[in-house]
Each structure stands twice: as C-alpha cells, then as structure tokens.
Short mmCIF file of C-alpha atoms in Angstrom, two decimals:
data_model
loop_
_atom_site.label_atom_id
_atom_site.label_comp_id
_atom_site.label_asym_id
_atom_site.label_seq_id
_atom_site.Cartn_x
_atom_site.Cartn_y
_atom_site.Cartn_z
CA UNK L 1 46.05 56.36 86.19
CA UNK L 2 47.72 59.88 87.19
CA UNK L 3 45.78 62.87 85.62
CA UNK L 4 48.52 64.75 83.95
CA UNK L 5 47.89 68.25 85.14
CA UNK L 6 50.86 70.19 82.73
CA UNK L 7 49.51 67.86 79.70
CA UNK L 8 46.34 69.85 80.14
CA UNK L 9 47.38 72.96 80.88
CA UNK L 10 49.31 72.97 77.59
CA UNK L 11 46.29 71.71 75.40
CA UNK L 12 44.62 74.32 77.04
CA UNK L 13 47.11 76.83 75.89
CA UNK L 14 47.04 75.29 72.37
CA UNK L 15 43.13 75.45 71.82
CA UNK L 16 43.15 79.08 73.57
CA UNK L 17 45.67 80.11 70.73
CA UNK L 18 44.19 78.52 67.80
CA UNK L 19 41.24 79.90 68.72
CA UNK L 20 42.55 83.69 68.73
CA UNK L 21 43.84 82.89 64.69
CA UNK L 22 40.62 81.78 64.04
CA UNK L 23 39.58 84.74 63.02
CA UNK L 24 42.80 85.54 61.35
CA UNK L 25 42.10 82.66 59.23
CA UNK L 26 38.55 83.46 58.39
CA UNK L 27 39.59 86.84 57.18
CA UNK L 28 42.16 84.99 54.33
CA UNK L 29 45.16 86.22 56.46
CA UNK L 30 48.15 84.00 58.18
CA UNK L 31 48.17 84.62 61.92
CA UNK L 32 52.03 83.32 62.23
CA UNK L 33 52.27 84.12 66.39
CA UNK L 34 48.27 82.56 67.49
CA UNK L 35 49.34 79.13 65.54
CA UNK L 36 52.68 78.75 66.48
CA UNK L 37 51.62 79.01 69.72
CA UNK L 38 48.81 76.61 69.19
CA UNK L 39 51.77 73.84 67.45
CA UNK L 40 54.05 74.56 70.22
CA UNK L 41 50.91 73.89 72.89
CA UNK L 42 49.98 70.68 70.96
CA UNK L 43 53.86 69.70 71.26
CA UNK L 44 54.07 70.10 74.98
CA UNK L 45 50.74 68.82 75.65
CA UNK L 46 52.03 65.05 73.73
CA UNK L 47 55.37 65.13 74.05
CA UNK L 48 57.10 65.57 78.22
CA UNK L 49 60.66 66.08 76.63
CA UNK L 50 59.28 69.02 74.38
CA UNK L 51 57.03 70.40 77.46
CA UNK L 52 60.67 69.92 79.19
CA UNK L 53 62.86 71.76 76.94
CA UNK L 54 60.40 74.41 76.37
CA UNK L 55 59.96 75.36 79.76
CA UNK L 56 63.28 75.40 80.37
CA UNK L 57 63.87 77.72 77.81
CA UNK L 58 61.18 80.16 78.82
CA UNK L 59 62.34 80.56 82.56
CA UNK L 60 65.76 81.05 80.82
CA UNK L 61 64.51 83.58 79.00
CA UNK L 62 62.74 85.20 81.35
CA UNK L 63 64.18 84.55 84.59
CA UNK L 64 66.28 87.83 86.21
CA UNK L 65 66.54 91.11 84.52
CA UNK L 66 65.24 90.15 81.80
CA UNK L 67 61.43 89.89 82.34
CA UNK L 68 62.01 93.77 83.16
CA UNK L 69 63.54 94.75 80.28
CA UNK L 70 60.65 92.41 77.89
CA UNK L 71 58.11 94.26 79.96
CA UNK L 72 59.39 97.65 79.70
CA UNK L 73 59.44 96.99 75.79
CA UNK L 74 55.98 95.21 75.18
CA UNK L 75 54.62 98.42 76.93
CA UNK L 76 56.19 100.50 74.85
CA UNK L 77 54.86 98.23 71.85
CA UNK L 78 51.24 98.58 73.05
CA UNK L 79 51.62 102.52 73.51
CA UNK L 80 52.69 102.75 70.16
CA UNK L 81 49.70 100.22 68.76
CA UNK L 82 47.01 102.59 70.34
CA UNK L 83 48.03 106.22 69.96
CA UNK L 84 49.01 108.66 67.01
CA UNK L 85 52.38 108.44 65.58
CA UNK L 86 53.41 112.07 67.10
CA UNK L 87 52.41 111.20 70.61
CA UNK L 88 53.51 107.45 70.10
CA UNK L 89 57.00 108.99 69.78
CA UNK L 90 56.55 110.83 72.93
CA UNK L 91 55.92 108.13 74.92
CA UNK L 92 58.36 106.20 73.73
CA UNK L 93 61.56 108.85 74.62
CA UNK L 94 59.09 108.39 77.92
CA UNK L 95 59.91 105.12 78.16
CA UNK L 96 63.64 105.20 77.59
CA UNK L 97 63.65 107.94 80.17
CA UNK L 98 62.50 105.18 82.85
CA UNK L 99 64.99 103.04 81.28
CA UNK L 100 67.77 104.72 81.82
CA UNK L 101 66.75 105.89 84.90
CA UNK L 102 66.48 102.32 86.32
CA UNK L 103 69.98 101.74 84.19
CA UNK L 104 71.48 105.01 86.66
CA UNK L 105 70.02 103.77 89.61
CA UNK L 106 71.32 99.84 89.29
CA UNK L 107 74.70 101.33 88.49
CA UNK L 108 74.37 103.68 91.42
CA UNK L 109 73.76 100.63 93.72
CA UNK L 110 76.17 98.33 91.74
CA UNK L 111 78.96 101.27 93.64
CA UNK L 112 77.48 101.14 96.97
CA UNK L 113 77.51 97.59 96.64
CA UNK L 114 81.47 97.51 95.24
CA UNK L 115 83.44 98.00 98.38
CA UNK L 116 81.37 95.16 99.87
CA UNK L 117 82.02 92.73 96.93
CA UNK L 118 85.65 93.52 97.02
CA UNK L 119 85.93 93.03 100.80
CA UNK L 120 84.42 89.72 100.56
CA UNK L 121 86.72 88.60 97.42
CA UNK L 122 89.64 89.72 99.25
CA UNK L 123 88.85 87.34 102.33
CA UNK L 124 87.93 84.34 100.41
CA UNK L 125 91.55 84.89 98.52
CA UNK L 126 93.06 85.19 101.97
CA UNK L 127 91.24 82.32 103.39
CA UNK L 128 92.21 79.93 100.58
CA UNK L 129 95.63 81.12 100.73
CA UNK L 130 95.57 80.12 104.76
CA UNK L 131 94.23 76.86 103.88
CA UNK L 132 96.80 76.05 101.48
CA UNK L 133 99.57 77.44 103.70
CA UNK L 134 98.18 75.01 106.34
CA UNK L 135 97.80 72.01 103.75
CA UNK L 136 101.44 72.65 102.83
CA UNK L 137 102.87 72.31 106.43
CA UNK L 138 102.98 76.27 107.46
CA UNK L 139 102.09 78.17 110.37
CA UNK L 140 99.64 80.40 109.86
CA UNK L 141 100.71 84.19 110.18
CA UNK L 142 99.43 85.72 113.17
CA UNK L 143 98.19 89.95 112.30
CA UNK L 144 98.13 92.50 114.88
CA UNK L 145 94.68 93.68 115.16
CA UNK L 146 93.39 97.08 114.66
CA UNK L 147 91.69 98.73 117.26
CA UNK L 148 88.36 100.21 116.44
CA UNK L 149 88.40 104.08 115.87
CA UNK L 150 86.67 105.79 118.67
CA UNK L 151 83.37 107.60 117.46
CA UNK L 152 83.01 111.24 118.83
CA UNK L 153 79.71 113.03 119.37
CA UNK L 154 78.94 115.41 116.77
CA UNK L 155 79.07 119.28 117.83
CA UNK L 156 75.49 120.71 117.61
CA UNK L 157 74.46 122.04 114.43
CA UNK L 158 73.04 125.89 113.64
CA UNK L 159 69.53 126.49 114.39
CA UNK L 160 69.41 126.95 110.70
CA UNK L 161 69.06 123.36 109.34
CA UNK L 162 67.31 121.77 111.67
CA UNK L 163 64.13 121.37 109.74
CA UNK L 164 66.20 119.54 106.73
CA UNK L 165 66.00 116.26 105.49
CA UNK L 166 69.56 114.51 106.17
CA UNK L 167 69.21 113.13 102.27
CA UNK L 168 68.52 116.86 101.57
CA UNK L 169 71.93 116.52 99.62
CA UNK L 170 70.85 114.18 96.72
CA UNK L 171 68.84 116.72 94.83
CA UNK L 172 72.18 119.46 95.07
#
C-alpha cells in the first residue's frame, strides 16, 4: 500500500497546531486560530477532496501579488505586537511608505510597459482581421514598408558632464 505523503503532512500540521492552543486551553482561554487550524489539518489529513479544495484555495489566495501585499501587512502586525504604541505608529506610516513606493514603481513600469502592450494588441487585431479577410475570399492588402530612420552619431558632449551618471536625471 502507497504511503500517503500529503495525508501526513496535514496530520502533522493538525497536531503542530493543537499543540500551540494547548496552552491556550490550560490557561481557561479559547485559542480560535491554533484549533481551527488543528480541525482544518484533521480534515485534509482524512478527507483528499477537503485536502483538494483547501489547497486550492490557499494558492488562490496567495498566488501573485497577493502574498506581497499579506506579507507587507503581517509585518506590520508583528511591529505593532512588539513595540510601544507611539513608535508602533511610526513604523507603521513606515510601512505604507514602502507600500506606496512599490504601488509608484509598478505603475511606473505598468507605462514603460504600455506602448508594448498596445503594439502587440494592435497586431493580433490586425492579424485576425487578415485571417478573416482571407477566410472570406479577399486578397490580403499589401503596405508599403517604412524604411528604418537612419541613426546619427551624437556630437561630443562638454568636458563638463563627463563624470555623470546617464540616469543622473531621475533624481531632478
């Protein structure tokens, strides 16, 4: 018989979480998170079309962006669990200020990207519109080509910026 590897690794996951709300429960309380982990574990580790569906869901959840945006926010979670209120709030603006960094920088490469995108769109459209031209008994429409501009060497620069970066220009 076929050991069943994910079967164990969920049982494993189940007794690891019961036993963090063990102490939870020895101190009268109701550790909600450590056993609904444990059920869930317990679930997947009898039950393949539970395992299946949750699995699914969690690379849903965090497949893509998203697993950047949950980490950003459990670290700002945990700064705010082990420092003082007034500093807590610090770090968290801190935080935000990476966020929206990263949020300025995607958008900035979302535009580099958009003349690309819209190139490509634009010759799918006007290869499907070929094909069905074709399908429908047309000749296809011959286009004069465009020759190449000619590149011409740049004139020398001053002696004065020589030393520069050439992406000098993105801190002005």
């Amino acid at each position: 018989m076929a050991k069943d590897h994910a079967g164990m690794f969920w049982f494993g996951w189940a007794l690891a979480a019961g036993l963090a709300a063990a102490p939870g429960l020895m101190a009268g309380g109701f550790p909600l998170l450590p056993l609904f982990l444990a059920v869930v574990g317990l679930a997947c580790a009898t039950h393949r079309p539970s395992r299946a569906l949750v699995t699914d869901k969690l690379v849903e959840a965090f497949g893509g962006g998203r697993i950047r945006s949950l980490i950003i926010v459990v670290g700002a979670i945990l700064m705010i669990q082990i420092l003082p209120m007034e500093l807590a709030l610090l770090m968290a603006g801190d935080v935000l200020a990476y966020v929206e960094v990263v949020a300025a920088v995607s958008l900035i490469a979302g535009q580099a990207r958009w003349p690309l995108f819209k190139a490509r769109i634009a010759r799918f459209v006007r290869d499907g519109v070929a094909r069905v031209n074709l399908g429908l008994g047309r000749r296809p429409v011959a286009r004069a080509r465009r020759a190449a501009p000619r590149r011409r060497p740049r004139p020398p620069s001053s002696g004065a910026d020589d030393g520069a970066a050439p992406w000098g220009l993105a801190f002005a």
